[in-house]
Amino acid sequence: MAAVGFFGTYAYEHGSWKTLSEGELPPLAEPFLWIDIHDSDITSVVYAPAGPGSGVAYLGLTPRTYFENPSASDPTDTLREAAGLAEWWGALNPGGDVPAKQAELLQYLAEDEDPDAFEWDESEDIDKIDDGEVFVEVKTRRFLAALDLPLPTELG
């Protein structure tokens, strides 16, 4: 039997999380943050207001990389999305250091990669690989903590 990764879809609005059906993105009141975790590999993050960002970012892998299909998602611009997410955070945290938050959030965002360029380093000690680099739900918990948000119950 093949291992199955983690799946979960959650929306943060009005100061709390609600669990949604997989991939469901209902109309939400701004400011909101919606996360959809797919198979422990991709977390799609949709946020509004988007500020200088597009309103869509990814953690782990981007759909373009994961599905090896350039049509699976728009090209990513992590600097732009980090700026948008930092501004989103700043609206919830007036007086917060938005530029510092942008730099912090940038480390979590996924960039498009050439899936054929990945090579496994056989000498790497798998016990020393950070869980956040393997399981996107771990990276998502850290990302939400960086946004000063509580965790959805299923991620807690």
Tab-separated table of C-alpha atoms in Angstrom:
chain	number	residue	atom	x	y	z
A	1	MET	CA	0.000	0.000	0.000
A	2	ALA	CA	1.387	3.402	-0.960
A	3	ALA	CA	1.838	6.053	1.710
A	4	VAL	CA	-0.565	8.943	1.501
A	5	GLY	CA	0.493	12.431	2.414
A	6	PHE	CA	-1.389	15.032	4.412
A	7	PHE	CA	-4.333	16.854	2.824
A	8	GLY	CA	-6.230	19.760	4.378
A	9	THR	CA	-8.005	22.971	3.406
A	10	TYR	CA	-8.538	25.816	5.876
A	11	ALA	CA	-9.729	29.420	5.821
A	12	TYR	CA	-8.738	32.110	8.310
A	13	GLU	CA	-11.255	34.936	8.539
A	14	HIS	CA	-12.795	36.938	11.364
A	15	GLY	CA	-9.848	35.895	13.568
A	16	SER	CA	-10.335	32.127	13.446
A	17	TRP	CA	-9.886	29.049	11.259
A	18	LYS	CA	-12.525	26.891	9.670
A	19	THR	CA	-11.930	23.555	7.998
A	20	LEU	CA	-13.192	23.245	4.440
A	21	SER	CA	-13.612	20.427	1.947
A	22	GLU	CA	-10.473	19.647	-0.029
A	23	GLY	CA	-9.693	22.463	-2.450
A	24	GLU	CA	-12.864	24.422	-1.527
A	25	LEU	CA	-12.422	28.203	-1.759
A	26	PRO	CA	-15.752	29.820	-0.831
A	27	PRO	CA	-16.282	33.581	-0.795
A	28	LEU	CA	-14.439	34.905	2.263
A	29	ALA	CA	-14.484	38.258	4.071
A	30	GLU	CA	-11.253	40.278	3.856
A	31	PRO	CA	-8.771	40.049	5.381
A	32	PHE	CA	-8.556	36.308	4.860
A	33	LEU	CA	-5.952	33.624	4.369
A	34	TRP	CA	-6.820	30.313	2.737
A	35	ILE	CA	-4.457	27.354	2.738
A	36	ASP	CA	-4.789	24.101	0.839
A	37	ILE	CA	-2.263	21.369	1.646
A	38	HIS	CA	-1.882	18.760	-1.091
A	39	ASP	CA	-0.237	15.405	-0.372
A	40	SER	CA	2.411	16.845	2.018
A	41	ASP	CA	4.114	18.468	-1.014
A	42	ILE	CA	2.295	21.726	-1.873
A	43	THR	CA	0.548	24.308	0.234
A	44	SER	CA	-1.359	26.825	-1.850
A	45	VAL	CA	-1.818	30.102	0.000
A	46	VAL	CA	-4.472	32.566	-1.152
A	47	TYR	CA	-4.715	35.853	0.708
A	48	ALA	CA	-6.638	39.103	0.470
A	49	PRO	CA	-6.197	41.906	0.363
A	50	ALA	CA	-3.223	41.130	-1.849
A	51	GLY	CA	-1.466	44.500	-1.578
A	52	PRO	CA	1.545	44.419	-3.919
A	53	GLY	CA	1.268	40.619	-4.271
A	54	SER	CA	-0.899	38.590	-6.620
A	55	GLY	CA	-2.758	37.027	-3.696
A	56	VAL	CA	-1.388	33.530	-4.388
A	57	ALA	CA	1.785	31.933	-3.019
A	58	TYR	CA	3.069	28.399	-2.486
A	59	LEU	CA	4.995	26.550	0.199
A	60	GLY	CA	6.928	23.355	-0.516
A	61	LEU	CA	6.649	23.002	-4.275
A	62	THR	CA	4.737	25.037	-6.821
A	63	PRO	CA	2.127	23.239	-8.936
A	64	ARG	CA	4.295	23.910	-12.020
A	65	THR	CA	7.166	22.011	-10.407
A	66	TYR	CA	5.128	19.274	-8.708
A	67	PHE	CA	3.083	18.357	-11.767
A	68	GLU	CA	5.978	19.053	-14.181
A	69	ASN	CA	3.567	21.212	-16.160
A	70	PRO	CA	4.059	24.941	-16.810
A	71	SER	CA	0.277	25.310	-17.179
A	72	ALA	CA	-0.417	24.009	-13.660
A	73	SER	CA	-0.001	27.503	-12.144
A	74	ASP	CA	1.160	30.975	-13.007
A	75	PRO	CA	4.912	31.581	-12.688
A	76	THR	CA	5.898	32.474	-9.128
A	77	ASP	CA	7.449	35.708	-7.936
A	78	THR	CA	8.460	35.047	-4.343
A	79	LEU	CA	9.656	38.614	-3.676
A	80	ARG	CA	6.301	39.994	-4.787
A	81	GLU	CA	4.334	37.480	-2.718
A	82	ALA	CA	6.494	38.006	0.360
A	83	ALA	CA	5.760	41.746	0.043
A	84	GLY	CA	2.030	41.065	-0.324
A	85	LEU	CA	1.930	38.668	2.623
A	86	ALA	CA	3.970	41.052	4.783
A	87	GLU	CA	1.569	43.881	3.982
A	88	TRP	CA	-1.349	41.521	4.790
A	89	TRP	CA	0.346	40.754	8.133
A	90	GLY	CA	0.959	44.477	8.712
A	91	ALA	CA	-2.762	45.213	8.361
A	92	LEU	CA	-3.405	42.765	11.216
A	93	ASN	CA	-0.437	44.052	13.231
A	94	PRO	CA	-0.408	47.869	12.954
A	95	GLY	CA	3.003	49.272	13.744
A	96	GLY	CA	4.695	45.958	12.928
A	97	ASP	CA	7.975	45.885	11.006
A	98	VAL	CA	6.637	44.992	7.531
A	99	PRO	CA	10.066	44.946	5.775
A	100	ALA	CA	11.460	42.556	8.411
A	101	LYS	CA	8.349	40.377	8.097
A	102	GLN	CA	8.786	40.320	4.303
A	103	ALA	CA	12.353	39.029	4.690
A	104	GLU	CA	11.174	36.411	7.204
A	105	LEU	CA	8.283	35.175	5.032
A	106	LEU	CA	10.448	34.953	1.911
A	107	GLN	CA	12.278	31.925	3.330
A	108	TYR	CA	9.027	29.908	3.331
A	109	LEU	CA	7.857	30.586	-0.224
A	110	ALA	CA	8.355	28.091	-3.042
A	111	GLU	CA	9.882	29.059	-6.368
A	112	ASP	CA	9.350	27.315	-9.664
A	113	GLU	CA	12.082	24.744	-10.233
A	114	ASP	CA	13.040	22.460	-13.076
A	115	PRO	CA	11.905	19.031	-11.833
A	116	ASP	CA	14.586	17.387	-13.962
A	117	ALA	CA	17.296	19.390	-12.178
A	118	PHE	CA	16.699	17.675	-8.814
A	119	GLU	CA	19.358	15.150	-7.883
A	120	TRP	CA	19.362	13.110	-4.692
A	121	ASP	CA	22.643	13.381	-2.815
A	122	GLU	CA	23.326	9.787	-1.726
A	123	SER	CA	25.849	11.001	0.864
A	124	GLU	CA	23.263	13.164	2.671
A	125	ASP	CA	22.286	11.866	6.109
A	126	ILE	CA	18.496	11.576	5.920
A	127	ASP	CA	18.270	11.869	9.706
A	128	LYS	CA	19.666	15.405	9.429
A	129	ILE	CA	17.142	16.663	6.849
A	130	ASP	CA	14.743	19.163	8.400
A	131	ASP	CA	11.144	17.873	8.483
A	132	GLY	CA	10.017	21.224	7.054
A	133	GLU	CA	11.894	20.409	3.854
A	134	VAL	CA	10.134	17.044	3.530
A	135	PHE	CA	6.609	17.592	4.865
A	136	VAL	CA	4.919	20.780	3.728
A	137	GLU	CA	2.507	20.656	6.671
A	138	VAL	CA	5.514	21.239	8.964
A	139	LYS	CA	6.601	24.210	6.850
A	140	THR	CA	2.993	25.450	6.867
A	141	ARG	CA	2.883	25.391	10.679
A	142	ARG	CA	6.102	27.430	10.770
A	143	PHE	CA	4.780	29.835	8.118
A	144	LEU	CA	1.556	30.419	10.090
A	145	ALA	CA	3.606	31.005	13.258
A	146	ALA	CA	5.666	33.584	11.324
A	147	LEU	CA	2.365	35.299	10.443
A	148	ASP	CA	1.497	35.288	14.168
A	149	LEU	CA	-1.604	33.202	13.467
A	150	PRO	CA	-2.986	30.353	15.529
A	151	LEU	CA	-2.908	26.922	13.890
A	152	PRO	CA	-5.932	25.124	12.493
A	153	THR	CA	-6.808	22.297	14.906
A	154	GLU	CA	-5.680	19.576	12.488
A	155	LEU	CA	-2.238	21.192	12.144
A	156	GLY	CA	-1.753	21.879	15.863
